[in-house]
Each structure stands twice: as structure tokens, then as C-alpha cells.
DNA sequence: TGATGGATCGCCT
DNA sequence: GGCGATCCATCAG
């Protein structure tokens, strides 16, 4: 998998890939793209201490805290580009995920999946690579697109990507296209 | 030095 | 369908 590419391209490529984190694995079903010239992106104001990982090597993790209580996991692409992992279809380590989450659903939302996988700020900047923290490409899949969720800027950019027909999405897509 | 917003989730009605 | 929880990097002065 080539990580060093613009976020929208990487976000598309990650749909259908398998993510493994310390024994827990899932099929990536939903992503969002964030670029340096995107007002909704953390990299938009330039490099800071908080978003340093977004400007680091491709194929590393960018993990940040949102609303003071949830963690969100991103995959870094080209410098200043990142892809938010929003949902997974659980494949392995279900018992671990359930014990960490304590409720259903397990991985249908960025905060949920970070909790289920045990991802925290301690994983910020960690490189993806086998065996404990890695991503393996999947077969090409049908992809749907739509506007991103929960942002207040640049809401017109159709940079939310989903696995067509998947039941494991944080929210339905407005229309099946793309 | 102090105020504020945010790529969310879970509980309430 | 609506709102409270909870923290720190950023921005203004």
C-alpha cells in the first residue's frame, strides 16, 4: 500500500483494507480525507505541536483527542494529508473490543473504534507495520462518497468514503454514487 | 495568562 | 431528536 499520496486518494484506497491493532482486526468500511488546504483539517493552520504527526512520514498514525473525551485515529499520507478512520467491520479480537467498549456497536464511529482497538494518544506518531499495528490492502470494492460528518468548515467537499452496501457505517450515505 | 472551540458518543425524552 | 460530558492547543492581549 502506498501511503504517500493525497488524502482523498488514500482514503479511497483504504476502503476494504484490513487494519490490525494489537491482535484486534477489522475491515475498513468508512474514511474521511483531510488536506493542508482544507479549512476543516487540523493541518490547515500549519504545523503545530499537536498536529506534528500529520507533517511527519507517510504511513504513520495521527491520533488526537476530540471534545475532550474521545480519541480519533488517522493514517498520515503526503505531508499535511491525513485520513480519518471512521468505521470498521470487526474481524478478529472481538472479545477484547467488547471488553474495552462495554457496549454495542463496537466500531461504527471514530471515537468508538479508537476505544474498541485501544488506540490512544500514546499511539500518535506510531508507524504502521507488522505485526501489531498495520494495514494490509484489500480487493477493490464498490465505494460510495458523500459530505463529511461533524465538521463546520468546507462541508461541501465530498471526502467521506464508504464501502458500498456495508452495514458497518457510522451513518448511512445520502445517496449511492461514486 | 485566560478564554474558547472541536473530524463525538451516550443518555434522555 | 437534542444536549451534556470534558481537555488542551490555539489565539488574543
mmCIF file with all atom_site columns, C-alpha atoms (C1' of nucleotides) in Angstrom:
data_model
loop_
_atom_site.group_PDB
_atom_site.id
_atom_site.type_symbol
_atom_site.label_atom_id
_atom_site.label_alt_id
_atom_site.label_comp_id
_atom_site.label_asym_id
_atom_site.label_entity_id
_atom_site.label_seq_id
_atom_site.pdbx_PDB_ins_code
_atom_site.Cartn_x
_atom_site.Cartn_y
_atom_site.Cartn_z
_atom_site.occupancy
_atom_site.B_iso_or_equiv
_atom_site.pdbx_formal_charge
_atom_site.auth_seq_id
_atom_site.auth_comp_id
_atom_site.auth_asym_id
_atom_site.auth_atom_id
_atom_site.pdbx_PDB_model_num
ATOM 1   C CA    . UNK A 1 1   ? 0.000   0.000   0.000  1.00 0.00 ? 1   UNK A CA    1
ATOM 2   C CA    . UNK A 1 2   ? 1.319   3.430   -0.971 1.00 0.00 ? 2   UNK A CA    1
ATOM 3   C CA    . UNK A 1 3   ? 0.638   5.846   1.861  1.00 0.00 ? 3   UNK A CA    1
ATOM 4   C CA    . UNK A 1 4   ? 2.465   8.854   0.407  1.00 0.00 ? 4   UNK A CA    1
ATOM 5   C CA    . UNK A 1 5   ? -0.402  10.283  -1.637 1.00 0.00 ? 5   UNK A CA    1
ATOM 6   C CA    . UNK A 1 6   ? -3.120  12.961  -1.345 1.00 0.00 ? 6   UNK A CA    1
ATOM 7   C CA    . UNK A 1 7   ? -5.687  12.237  1.362  1.00 0.00 ? 7   UNK A CA    1
ATOM 8   C CA    . UNK A 1 8   ? -8.691  11.711  -0.954 1.00 0.00 ? 8   UNK A CA    1
ATOM 9   C CA    . UNK A 1 9   ? -6.771  9.084   -2.947 1.00 0.00 ? 9   UNK A CA    1
ATOM 10  C CA    . UNK A 1 10  ? -5.529  7.366   0.201  1.00 0.00 ? 10  UNK A CA    1
ATOM 11  C CA    . UNK A 1 11  ? -8.984  7.487   1.791  1.00 0.00 ? 11  UNK A CA    1
ATOM 12  C CA    . UNK A 1 12  ? -10.371 5.681   -1.253 1.00 0.00 ? 12  UNK A CA    1
ATOM 13  C CA    . UNK A 1 13  ? -7.552  3.120   -1.251 1.00 0.00 ? 13  UNK A CA    1
ATOM 14  C CA    . UNK A 1 14  ? -8.078  2.313   2.420  1.00 0.00 ? 14  UNK A CA    1
ATOM 15  C CA    . UNK A 1 15  ? -11.710 1.233   1.930  1.00 0.00 ? 15  UNK A CA    1
ATOM 16  C CA    . UNK A 1 16  ? -11.700 -2.563  2.048  1.00 0.00 ? 16  UNK A CA    1
ATOM 17  C CA    . UNK A 1 17  ? -8.224  -2.732  3.604  1.00 0.00 ? 17  UNK A CA    1
ATOM 18  C CA    . UNK A 1 18  ? -7.677  -4.615  6.842  1.00 0.00 ? 18  UNK A CA    1
ATOM 19  C CA    . UNK A 1 19  ? -6.420  -2.796  9.918  1.00 0.00 ? 19  UNK A CA    1
ATOM 20  C CA    . UNK A 1 20  ? -4.788  -4.751  12.735 1.00 0.00 ? 20  UNK A CA    1
ATOM 21  C CA    . UNK A 1 21  ? -4.048  -3.238  16.142 1.00 0.00 ? 21  UNK A CA    1
ATOM 22  C CA    . UNK A 1 22  ? -2.511  -5.447  18.809 1.00 0.00 ? 22  UNK A CA    1
ATOM 23  C CA    . UNK A 1 23  ? -4.492  -8.567  17.963 1.00 0.00 ? 23  UNK A CA    1
ATOM 24  C CA    . UNK A 1 24  ? -7.713  -6.801  17.011 1.00 0.00 ? 24  UNK A CA    1
ATOM 25  C CA    . UNK A 1 25  ? -8.541  -6.532  13.316 1.00 0.00 ? 25  UNK A CA    1
ATOM 26  C CA    . UNK A 1 26  ? -11.244 -5.029  11.155 1.00 0.00 ? 26  UNK A CA    1
ATOM 27  C CA    . UNK A 1 27  ? -12.160 -4.302  7.549  1.00 0.00 ? 27  UNK A CA    1
ATOM 28  C CA    . UNK A 1 28  ? -12.075 -0.556  6.944  1.00 0.00 ? 28  UNK A CA    1
ATOM 29  C CA    . UNK A 1 29  ? -15.583 0.478   5.846  1.00 0.00 ? 29  UNK A CA    1
ATOM 30  C CA    . UNK A 1 30  ? -15.553 4.259   6.202  1.00 0.00 ? 30  UNK A CA    1
ATOM 31  C CA    . UNK A 1 31  ? -12.926 7.019   5.919  1.00 0.00 ? 31  UNK A CA    1
ATOM 32  C CA    . UNK A 1 32  ? -12.650 10.786  5.533  1.00 0.00 ? 32  UNK A CA    1
ATOM 33  C CA    . UNK A 1 33  ? -9.945  12.837  3.796  1.00 0.00 ? 33  UNK A CA    1
ATOM 34  C CA    . UNK A 1 34  ? -8.280  15.959  5.199  1.00 0.00 ? 34  UNK A CA    1
ATOM 35  C CA    . UNK A 1 35  ? -5.776  18.037  3.205  1.00 0.00 ? 35  UNK A CA    1
ATOM 36  C CA    . UNK A 1 36  ? -3.493  21.024  4.029  1.00 0.00 ? 36  UNK A CA    1
ATOM 37  C CA    . UNK A 1 37  ? -5.649  23.459  2.024  1.00 0.00 ? 37  UNK A CA    1
ATOM 38  C CA    . UNK A 1 38  ? -8.848  22.240  3.675  1.00 0.00 ? 38  UNK A CA    1
ATOM 39  C CA    . UNK A 1 39  ? -10.280 24.633  6.315  1.00 0.00 ? 39  UNK A CA    1
ATOM 40  C CA    . UNK A 1 40  ? -11.701 21.621  8.184  1.00 0.00 ? 40  UNK A CA    1
ATOM 41  C CA    . UNK A 1 41  ? -8.287  19.970  8.507  1.00 0.00 ? 41  UNK A CA    1
ATOM 42  C CA    . UNK A 1 42  ? -6.091  20.192  11.578 1.00 0.00 ? 42  UNK A CA    1
ATOM 43  C CA    . UNK A 1 43  ? -3.152  20.792  9.225  1.00 0.00 ? 43  UNK A CA    1
ATOM 44  C CA    . UNK A 1 44  ? -4.795  23.891  7.690  1.00 0.00 ? 44  UNK A CA    1
ATOM 45  C CA    . UNK A 1 45  ? -3.210  26.453  10.087 1.00 0.00 ? 45  UNK A CA    1
ATOM 46  C CA    . UNK A 1 46  ? 0.211   24.886  9.548  1.00 0.00 ? 46  UNK A CA    1
ATOM 47  C CA    . UNK A 1 47  ? 2.370   22.642  11.654 1.00 0.00 ? 47  UNK A CA    1
ATOM 48  C CA    . UNK A 1 48  ? 1.923   22.857  15.427 1.00 0.00 ? 48  UNK A CA    1
ATOM 49  C CA    . UNK A 1 49  ? 2.932   20.644  18.319 1.00 0.00 ? 49  UNK A CA    1
ATOM 50  C CA    . UNK A 1 50  ? -0.472  18.987  18.278 1.00 0.00 ? 50  UNK A CA    1
ATOM 51  C CA    . UNK A 1 51  ? -0.608  18.108  14.567 1.00 0.00 ? 51  UNK A CA    1
ATOM 52  C CA    . UNK A 1 52  ? 3.101   17.378  14.079 1.00 0.00 ? 52  UNK A CA    1
ATOM 53  C CA    . UNK A 1 53  ? 2.342   13.780  13.087 1.00 0.00 ? 53  UNK A CA    1
ATOM 54  C CA    . UNK A 1 54  ? 0.326   14.999  10.089 1.00 0.00 ? 54  UNK A CA    1
ATOM 55  C CA    . UNK A 1 55  ? 3.514   16.535  8.684  1.00 0.00 ? 55  UNK A CA    1
ATOM 56  C CA    . UNK A 1 56  ? 5.676   13.538  9.527  1.00 0.00 ? 56  UNK A CA    1
ATOM 57  C CA    . UNK A 1 57  ? 6.384   10.437  7.430  1.00 0.00 ? 57  UNK A CA    1
ATOM 58  C CA    . UNK A 1 58  ? 3.529   8.832   5.476  1.00 0.00 ? 58  UNK A CA    1
ATOM 59  C CA    . UNK A 1 59  ? 2.160   5.588   6.837  1.00 0.00 ? 59  UNK A CA    1
ATOM 60  C CA    . UNK A 1 60  ? 2.242   6.756   10.438 1.00 0.00 ? 60  UNK A CA    1
ATOM 61  C CA    . UNK A 1 61  ? -0.675  7.329   12.802 1.00 0.00 ? 61  UNK A CA    1
ATOM 62  C CA    . UNK A 1 62  ? -2.060  10.710  13.802 1.00 0.00 ? 62  UNK A CA    1
ATOM 63  C CA    . UNK A 1 63  ? -4.150  10.378  16.968 1.00 0.00 ? 63  UNK A CA    1
ATOM 64  C CA    . UNK A 1 64  ? -5.870  13.307  18.648 1.00 0.00 ? 64  UNK A CA    1
ATOM 65  C CA    . UNK A 1 65  ? -8.470  13.863  21.336 1.00 0.00 ? 65  UNK A CA    1
ATOM 66  C CA    . UNK A 1 66  ? -11.857 15.259  20.323 1.00 0.00 ? 66  UNK A CA    1
ATOM 67  C CA    . UNK A 1 67  ? -14.376 17.010  22.565 1.00 0.00 ? 67  UNK A CA    1
ATOM 68  C CA    . UNK A 1 68  ? -12.113 16.296  25.485 1.00 0.00 ? 68  UNK A CA    1
ATOM 69  C CA    . UNK A 1 69  ? -13.041 12.644  25.825 1.00 0.00 ? 69  UNK A CA    1
ATOM 70  C CA    . UNK A 1 70  ? -12.748 10.623  22.615 1.00 0.00 ? 70  UNK A CA    1
ATOM 71  C CA    . UNK A 1 71  ? -9.715  9.622   20.549 1.00 0.00 ? 71  UNK A CA    1
ATOM 72  C CA    . UNK A 1 72  ? -9.662  9.651   16.736 1.00 0.00 ? 72  UNK A CA    1
ATOM 73  C CA    . UNK A 1 73  ? -7.266  7.592   14.596 1.00 0.00 ? 73  UNK A CA    1
ATOM 74  C CA    . UNK A 1 74  ? -5.887  8.909   11.306 1.00 0.00 ? 74  UNK A CA    1
ATOM 75  C CA    . UNK A 1 75  ? -3.493  7.495   8.720  1.00 0.00 ? 75  UNK A CA    1
ATOM 76  C CA    . UNK A 1 76  ? -0.936  10.055  7.507  1.00 0.00 ? 76  UNK A CA    1
ATOM 77  C CA    . UNK A 1 77  ? -0.473  10.385  3.743  1.00 0.00 ? 77  UNK A CA    1
ATOM 78  C CA    . UNK A 1 78  ? 1.528   13.022  1.865  1.00 0.00 ? 78  UNK A CA    1
ATOM 79  C CA    . UNK A 1 79  ? 2.817   15.844  4.144  1.00 0.00 ? 79  UNK A CA    1
ATOM 80  C CA    . UNK A 1 80  ? -0.137  17.588  5.790  1.00 0.00 ? 80  UNK A CA    1
ATOM 81  C CA    . UNK A 1 81  ? -2.574  14.978  4.487  1.00 0.00 ? 81  UNK A CA    1
ATOM 82  C CA    . UNK A 1 82  ? -4.429  12.527  6.740  1.00 0.00 ? 82  UNK A CA    1
ATOM 83  C CA    . UNK A 1 83  ? -7.295  10.053  6.513  1.00 0.00 ? 83  UNK A CA    1
ATOM 84  C CA    . UNK A 1 84  ? -9.673  9.658   9.446  1.00 0.00 ? 84  UNK A CA    1
ATOM 85  C CA    . UNK A 1 85  ? -10.711 6.052   10.026 1.00 0.00 ? 85  UNK A CA    1
ATOM 86  C CA    . UNK A 1 86  ? -14.413 6.363   10.870 1.00 0.00 ? 86  UNK A CA    1
ATOM 87  C CA    . UNK A 1 87  ? -15.689 2.765   10.899 1.00 0.00 ? 87  UNK A CA    1
ATOM 88  C CA    . UNK A 1 88  ? -14.609 -0.869  10.728 1.00 0.00 ? 88  UNK A CA    1
ATOM 89  C CA    . UNK A 1 89  ? -16.220 -4.246  10.248 1.00 0.00 ? 89  UNK A CA    1
ATOM 90  C CA    . UNK A 1 90  ? -14.805 -6.287  13.159 1.00 0.00 ? 90  UNK A CA    1
ATOM 91  C CA    . UNK A 1 91  ? -12.869 -9.393  12.069 1.00 0.00 ? 91  UNK A CA    1
ATOM 92  C CA    . UNK A 1 92  ? -10.706 -10.522 14.998 1.00 0.00 ? 92  UNK A CA    1
ATOM 93  C CA    . UNK A 1 93  ? -10.276 -9.758  18.678 1.00 0.00 ? 93  UNK A CA    1
ATOM 94  C CA    . UNK A 1 94  ? -13.997 -9.257  19.229 1.00 0.00 ? 94  UNK A CA    1
ATOM 95  C CA    . UNK A 1 95  ? -13.752 -10.195 22.908 1.00 0.00 ? 95  UNK A CA    1
ATOM 96  C CA    . UNK A 1 96  ? -11.052 -7.572  23.516 1.00 0.00 ? 96  UNK A CA    1
ATOM 97  C CA    . UNK A 1 97  ? -13.066 -4.919  21.724 1.00 0.00 ? 97  UNK A CA    1
ATOM 98  C CA    . UNK A 1 98  ? -16.201 -5.771  23.680 1.00 0.00 ? 98  UNK A CA    1
ATOM 99  C CA    . UNK A 1 99  ? -14.382 -5.637  26.998 1.00 0.00 ? 99  UNK A CA    1
ATOM 100 C CA    . UNK A 1 100 ? -12.912 -2.221  26.178 1.00 0.00 ? 100 UNK A CA    1
ATOM 101 C CA    . UNK A 1 101 ? -16.160 -0.822  24.791 1.00 0.00 ? 101 UNK A CA    1
ATOM 102 C CA    . UNK A 1 102 ? -18.623 -2.401  27.171 1.00 0.00 ? 102 UNK A CA    1
ATOM 103 C CA    . UNK A 1 103 ? -21.448 -1.843  24.690 1.00 0.00 ? 103 UNK A CA    1
ATOM 104 C CA    . UNK A 1 104 ? -22.542 -2.111  21.082 1.00 0.00 ? 104 UNK A CA    1
ATOM 105 C CA    . UNK A 1 105 ? -21.841 -1.079  18.419 1.00 0.00 ? 105 UNK A CA    1
ATOM 106 C CA    . UNK A 1 106 ? -18.101 -1.647  18.619 1.00 0.00 ? 106 UNK A CA    1
ATOM 107 C CA    . UNK A 1 107 ? -16.528 0.256   15.742 1.00 0.00 ? 107 UNK A CA    1
ATOM 108 C CA    . UNK A 1 108 ? -19.122 2.423   13.963 1.00 0.00 ? 108 UNK A CA    1
ATOM 109 C CA    . UNK A 1 109 ? -17.679 5.876   14.567 1.00 0.00 ? 109 UNK A CA    1
ATOM 110 C CA    . UNK A 1 110 ? -14.147 7.278   15.003 1.00 0.00 ? 110 UNK A CA    1
ATOM 111 C CA    . UNK A 1 111 ? -14.370 7.572   18.793 1.00 0.00 ? 111 UNK A CA    1
ATOM 112 C CA    . UNK A 1 112 ? -15.867 4.112   19.115 1.00 0.00 ? 112 UNK A CA    1
ATOM 113 C CA    . UNK A 1 113 ? -13.286 2.315   17.032 1.00 0.00 ? 113 UNK A CA    1
ATOM 114 C CA    . UNK A 1 114 ? -10.389 4.021   18.805 1.00 0.00 ? 114 UNK A CA    1
ATOM 115 C CA    . UNK A 1 115 ? -11.798 2.830   22.112 1.00 0.00 ? 115 UNK A CA    1
ATOM 116 C CA    . UNK A 1 116 ? -12.503 -0.678  20.786 1.00 0.00 ? 116 UNK A CA    1
ATOM 117 C CA    . UNK A 1 117 ? -8.966  -1.012  19.400 1.00 0.00 ? 117 UNK A CA    1
ATOM 118 C CA    . UNK A 1 118 ? -7.392  0.509   22.487 1.00 0.00 ? 118 UNK A CA    1
ATOM 119 C CA    . UNK A 1 119 ? -5.889  3.374   20.484 1.00 0.00 ? 119 UNK A CA    1
ATOM 120 C CA    . UNK A 1 120 ? -4.948  6.482   22.485 1.00 0.00 ? 120 UNK A CA    1
ATOM 121 C CA    . UNK A 1 121 ? -2.635  9.464   22.278 1.00 0.00 ? 121 UNK A CA    1
ATOM 122 C CA    . UNK A 1 122 ? 0.193   7.073   23.111 1.00 0.00 ? 122 UNK A CA    1
ATOM 123 C CA    . UNK A 1 123 ? -0.138  5.789   19.530 1.00 0.00 ? 123 UNK A CA    1
ATOM 124 C CA    . UNK A 1 124 ? 0.238   9.243   17.967 1.00 0.00 ? 124 UNK A CA    1
ATOM 125 C CA    . UNK A 1 125 ? 3.137   9.146   15.502 1.00 0.00 ? 125 UNK A CA    1
ATOM 126 C CA    . UNK A 1 126 ? 3.428   5.352   15.563 1.00 0.00 ? 126 UNK A CA    1
ATOM 127 C CA    . UNK A 1 127 ? 4.395   3.837   12.185 1.00 0.00 ? 127 UNK A CA    1
ATOM 128 C CA    . UNK A 1 128 ? 2.058   1.279   10.653 1.00 0.00 ? 128 UNK A CA    1
ATOM 129 C CA    . UNK A 1 129 ? 3.842   -2.018  10.124 1.00 0.00 ? 129 UNK A CA    1
ATOM 130 C CA    . UNK A 1 130 ? 3.539   -5.690  11.012 1.00 0.00 ? 130 UNK A CA    1
ATOM 131 C CA    . UNK A 1 131 ? 2.745   -7.374  13.227 1.00 0.00 ? 131 UNK A CA    1
ATOM 132 C CA    . UNK A 1 132 ? 0.952   -5.348  15.903 1.00 0.00 ? 132 UNK A CA    1
ATOM 133 C CA    . UNK A 1 133 ? -0.038  -2.135  14.187 1.00 0.00 ? 133 UNK A CA    1
ATOM 134 C CA    . UNK A 1 134 ? -0.526  -2.465  10.463 1.00 0.00 ? 134 UNK A CA    1
ATOM 135 C CA    . UNK A 1 135 ? -2.728  -2.106  7.398  1.00 0.00 ? 135 UNK A CA    1
ATOM 136 C CA    . UNK A 1 136 ? -2.994  -4.611  4.546  1.00 0.00 ? 136 UNK A CA    1
ATOM 137 C CA    . UNK A 1 137 ? -4.647  -3.737  1.222  1.00 0.00 ? 137 UNK A CA    1
ATOM 138 C CA    . UNK A 1 138 ? -7.897  -5.459  0.274  1.00 0.00 ? 138 UNK A CA    1
ATOM 139 C CA    . UNK A 1 139 ? -9.524  -6.375  -3.010 1.00 0.00 ? 139 UNK A CA    1
ATOM 140 C CA    . UNK A 1 140 ? -11.093 -3.473  -4.950 1.00 0.00 ? 140 UNK A CA    1
ATOM 141 C CA    . UNK A 1 141 ? -14.590 -2.712  -3.664 1.00 0.00 ? 141 UNK A CA    1
ATOM 142 C CA    . UNK A 1 142 ? -17.600 -0.622  -4.566 1.00 0.00 ? 142 UNK A CA    1
ATOM 143 C CA    . UNK A 1 143 ? -17.229 2.797   -2.963 1.00 0.00 ? 143 UNK A CA    1
ATOM 144 C CA    . UNK A 1 144 ? -19.822 5.436   -2.118 1.00 0.00 ? 144 UNK A CA    1
ATOM 145 C CA    . UNK A 1 145 ? -18.991 9.072   -1.359 1.00 0.00 ? 145 UNK A CA    1
ATOM 146 C CA    . UNK A 1 146 ? -20.658 11.934  0.454  1.00 0.00 ? 146 UNK A CA    1
ATOM 147 C CA    . UNK A 1 147 ? -20.081 15.046  2.577  1.00 0.00 ? 147 UNK A CA    1
ATOM 148 C CA    . UNK A 1 148 ? -18.027 14.678  5.730  1.00 0.00 ? 148 UNK A CA    1
ATOM 149 C CA    . UNK A 1 149 ? -19.614 14.336  9.169  1.00 0.00 ? 149 UNK A CA    1
ATOM 150 C CA    . UNK A 1 150 ? -19.472 16.643  12.156 1.00 0.00 ? 150 UNK A CA    1
ATOM 151 C CA    . UNK A 1 151 ? -17.423 19.466  10.645 1.00 0.00 ? 151 UNK A CA    1
ATOM 152 C CA    . UNK A 1 152 ? -18.340 23.133  10.311 1.00 0.00 ? 152 UNK A CA    1
ATOM 153 C CA    . UNK A 1 153 ? -15.963 24.191  7.501  1.00 0.00 ? 153 UNK A CA    1
ATOM 154 C CA    . UNK A 1 154 ? -15.745 23.039  3.884  1.00 0.00 ? 154 UNK A CA    1
ATOM 155 C CA    . UNK A 1 155 ? -18.811 20.842  4.307  1.00 0.00 ? 155 UNK A CA    1
ATOM 156 C CA    . UNK A 1 156 ? -19.276 20.802  0.522  1.00 0.00 ? 156 UNK A CA    1
ATOM 157 C CA    . UNK A 1 157 ? -16.242 18.621  -0.150 1.00 0.00 ? 157 UNK A CA    1
ATOM 158 C CA    . UNK A 1 158 ? -17.394 15.019  -0.856 1.00 0.00 ? 158 UNK A CA    1
ATOM 159 C CA    . UNK A 1 159 ? -14.491 13.492  1.015  1.00 0.00 ? 159 UNK A CA    1
ATOM 160 C CA    . UNK A 1 160 ? -16.318 10.863  3.036  1.00 0.00 ? 160 UNK A CA    1
ATOM 161 C CA    . UNK A 1 161 ? -15.806 7.382   1.568  1.00 0.00 ? 161 UNK A CA    1
ATOM 162 C CA    . UNK A 1 162 ? -17.715 4.217   2.412  1.00 0.00 ? 162 UNK A CA    1
ATOM 163 C CA    . UNK A 1 163 ? -17.826 0.564   1.487  1.00 0.00 ? 163 UNK A CA    1
ATOM 164 C CA    . UNK A 1 164 ? -20.926 0.183   -0.698 1.00 0.00 ? 164 UNK A CA    1
ATOM 165 C CA    . UNK A 1 165 ? -23.642 -1.854  0.967  1.00 0.00 ? 165 UNK A CA    1
ATOM 166 C CA    . UNK A 1 166 ? -21.781 -2.241  4.276  1.00 0.00 ? 166 UNK A CA    1
ATOM 167 C CA    . UNK A 1 167 ? -23.812 -2.497  7.453  1.00 0.00 ? 167 UNK A CA    1
ATOM 168 C CA    . UNK A 1 168 ? -20.828 -1.192  9.432  1.00 0.00 ? 168 UNK A CA    1
ATOM 169 C CA    . UNK A 1 169 ? -21.065 2.560   8.825  1.00 0.00 ? 169 UNK A CA    1
ATOM 170 C CA    . UNK A 1 170 ? -21.317 5.389   11.351 1.00 0.00 ? 170 UNK A CA    1
ATOM 171 C CA    . UNK A 1 171 ? -24.235 6.842   9.377  1.00 0.00 ? 171 UNK A CA    1
ATOM 172 C CA    . UNK A 1 172 ? -25.928 5.985   6.073  1.00 0.00 ? 172 UNK A CA    1
ATOM 173 C CA    . UNK A 1 173 ? -24.686 7.767   2.965  1.00 0.00 ? 173 UNK A CA    1
ATOM 174 C CA    . UNK A 1 174 ? -27.188 10.232  1.486  1.00 0.00 ? 174 UNK A CA    1
ATOM 175 C CA    . UNK A 1 175 ? -27.094 8.601   -1.936 1.00 0.00 ? 175 UNK A CA    1
ATOM 176 C CA    . UNK A 1 176 ? -25.343 5.680   -3.585 1.00 0.00 ? 176 UNK A CA    1
ATOM 177 C CA    . UNK A 1 177 ? -22.941 7.303   -6.043 1.00 0.00 ? 177 UNK A CA    1
ATOM 178 C CA    . UNK A 1 178 ? -19.290 7.292   -6.950 1.00 0.00 ? 178 UNK A CA    1
ATOM 179 C "C1'" . DT  B 2 1   ? -2.366  34.430  31.446 1.00 0.00 ? 1   DT  B "C1'" 1
ATOM 180 C "C1'" . DG  B 2 2   ? -7.065  33.359  30.331 1.00 0.00 ? 2   DG  B "C1'" 1
ATOM 181 C "C1'" . DA  B 2 3   ? -10.878 32.048  27.197 1.00 0.00 ? 3   DA  B "C1'" 1
ATOM 182 C "C1'" . DT  B 2 4   ? -12.588 29.041  23.711 1.00 0.00 ? 4   DT  B "C1'" 1
ATOM 183 C "C1'" . DG  B 2 5   ? -13.812 25.528  20.124 1.00 0.00 ? 5   DG  B "C1'" 1
ATOM 184 C "C1'" . DG  B 2 6   ? -13.862 20.886  18.314 1.00 0.00 ? 6   DG  B "C1'" 1
ATOM 185 C "C1'" . DA  B 2 7   ? -13.188 15.312  12.482 1.00 0.00 ? 7   DA  B "C1'" 1
ATOM 186 C "C1'" . DT  B 2 8   ? -18.123 12.523  19.133 1.00 0.00 ? 8   DT  B "C1'" 1
ATOM 187 C "C1'" . DC  B 2 9   ? -20.828 9.403   21.973 1.00 0.00 ? 9   DC  B "C1'" 1
ATOM 188 C "C1'" . DG  B 2 10  ? -24.416 8.068   25.099 1.00 0.00 ? 10  DG  B "C1'" 1
ATOM 189 C "C1'" . DC  B 2 11  ? -28.435 9.038   27.653 1.00 0.00 ? 11  DC  B "C1'" 1
ATOM 190 C "C1'" . DC  B 2 12  ? -32.673 11.433  27.941 1.00 0.00 ? 12  DC  B "C1'" 1
ATOM 191 C "C1'" . DT  B 2 13  ? -37.375 12.409  26.064 1.00 0.00 ? 13  DT  B "C1'" 1
ATOM 192 C "C1'" . DG  C 3 1   ? -34.130 14.396  18.028 1.00 0.00 ? 1   DG  C "C1'" 1
ATOM 193 C "C1'" . DG  C 3 2   ? -31.411 17.115  21.404 1.00 0.00 ? 2   DG  C "C1'" 1
ATOM 194 C "C1'" . DC  C 3 3   ? -27.880 18.115  24.664 1.00 0.00 ? 3   DC  C "C1'" 1
ATOM 195 C "C1'" . DG  C 3 4   ? -24.162 17.393  28.282 1.00 0.00 ? 4   DG  C "C1'" 1
ATOM 196 C "C1'" . DA  C 3 5   ? -19.549 15.463  29.216 1.00 0.00 ? 5   DA  C "C1'" 1
ATOM 197 C "C1'" . DT  C 3 6   ? -14.509 17.019  29.348 1.00 0.00 ? 6   DT  C "C1'" 1
ATOM 198 C "C1'" . DC  C 3 7   ? -9.484  18.607  27.797 1.00 0.00 ? 7   DC  C "C1'" 1
ATOM 199 C "C1'" . DC  C 3 8   ? -5.793  21.117  25.646 1.00 0.00 ? 8   DC  C "C1'" 1
ATOM 200 C "C1'" . DA  C 3 9   ? -3.725  23.575  21.612 1.00 0.00 ? 9   DA  C "C1'" 1
ATOM 201 C "C1'" . DT  C 3 10  ? -4.542  27.759  19.835 1.00 0.00 ? 10  DT  C "C1'" 1
ATOM 202 C "C1'" . DC  C 3 11  ? -5.382  32.652  19.830 1.00 0.00 ? 11  DC  C "C1'" 1
ATOM 203 C "C1'" . DA  C 3 12  ? -5.811  37.275  21.836 1.00 0.00 ? 12  DA  C "C1'" 1
ATOM 204 C "C1'" . DG  C 3 13  ? -3.838  40.682  24.887 1.00 0.00 ? 13  DG  C "C1'" 1
#
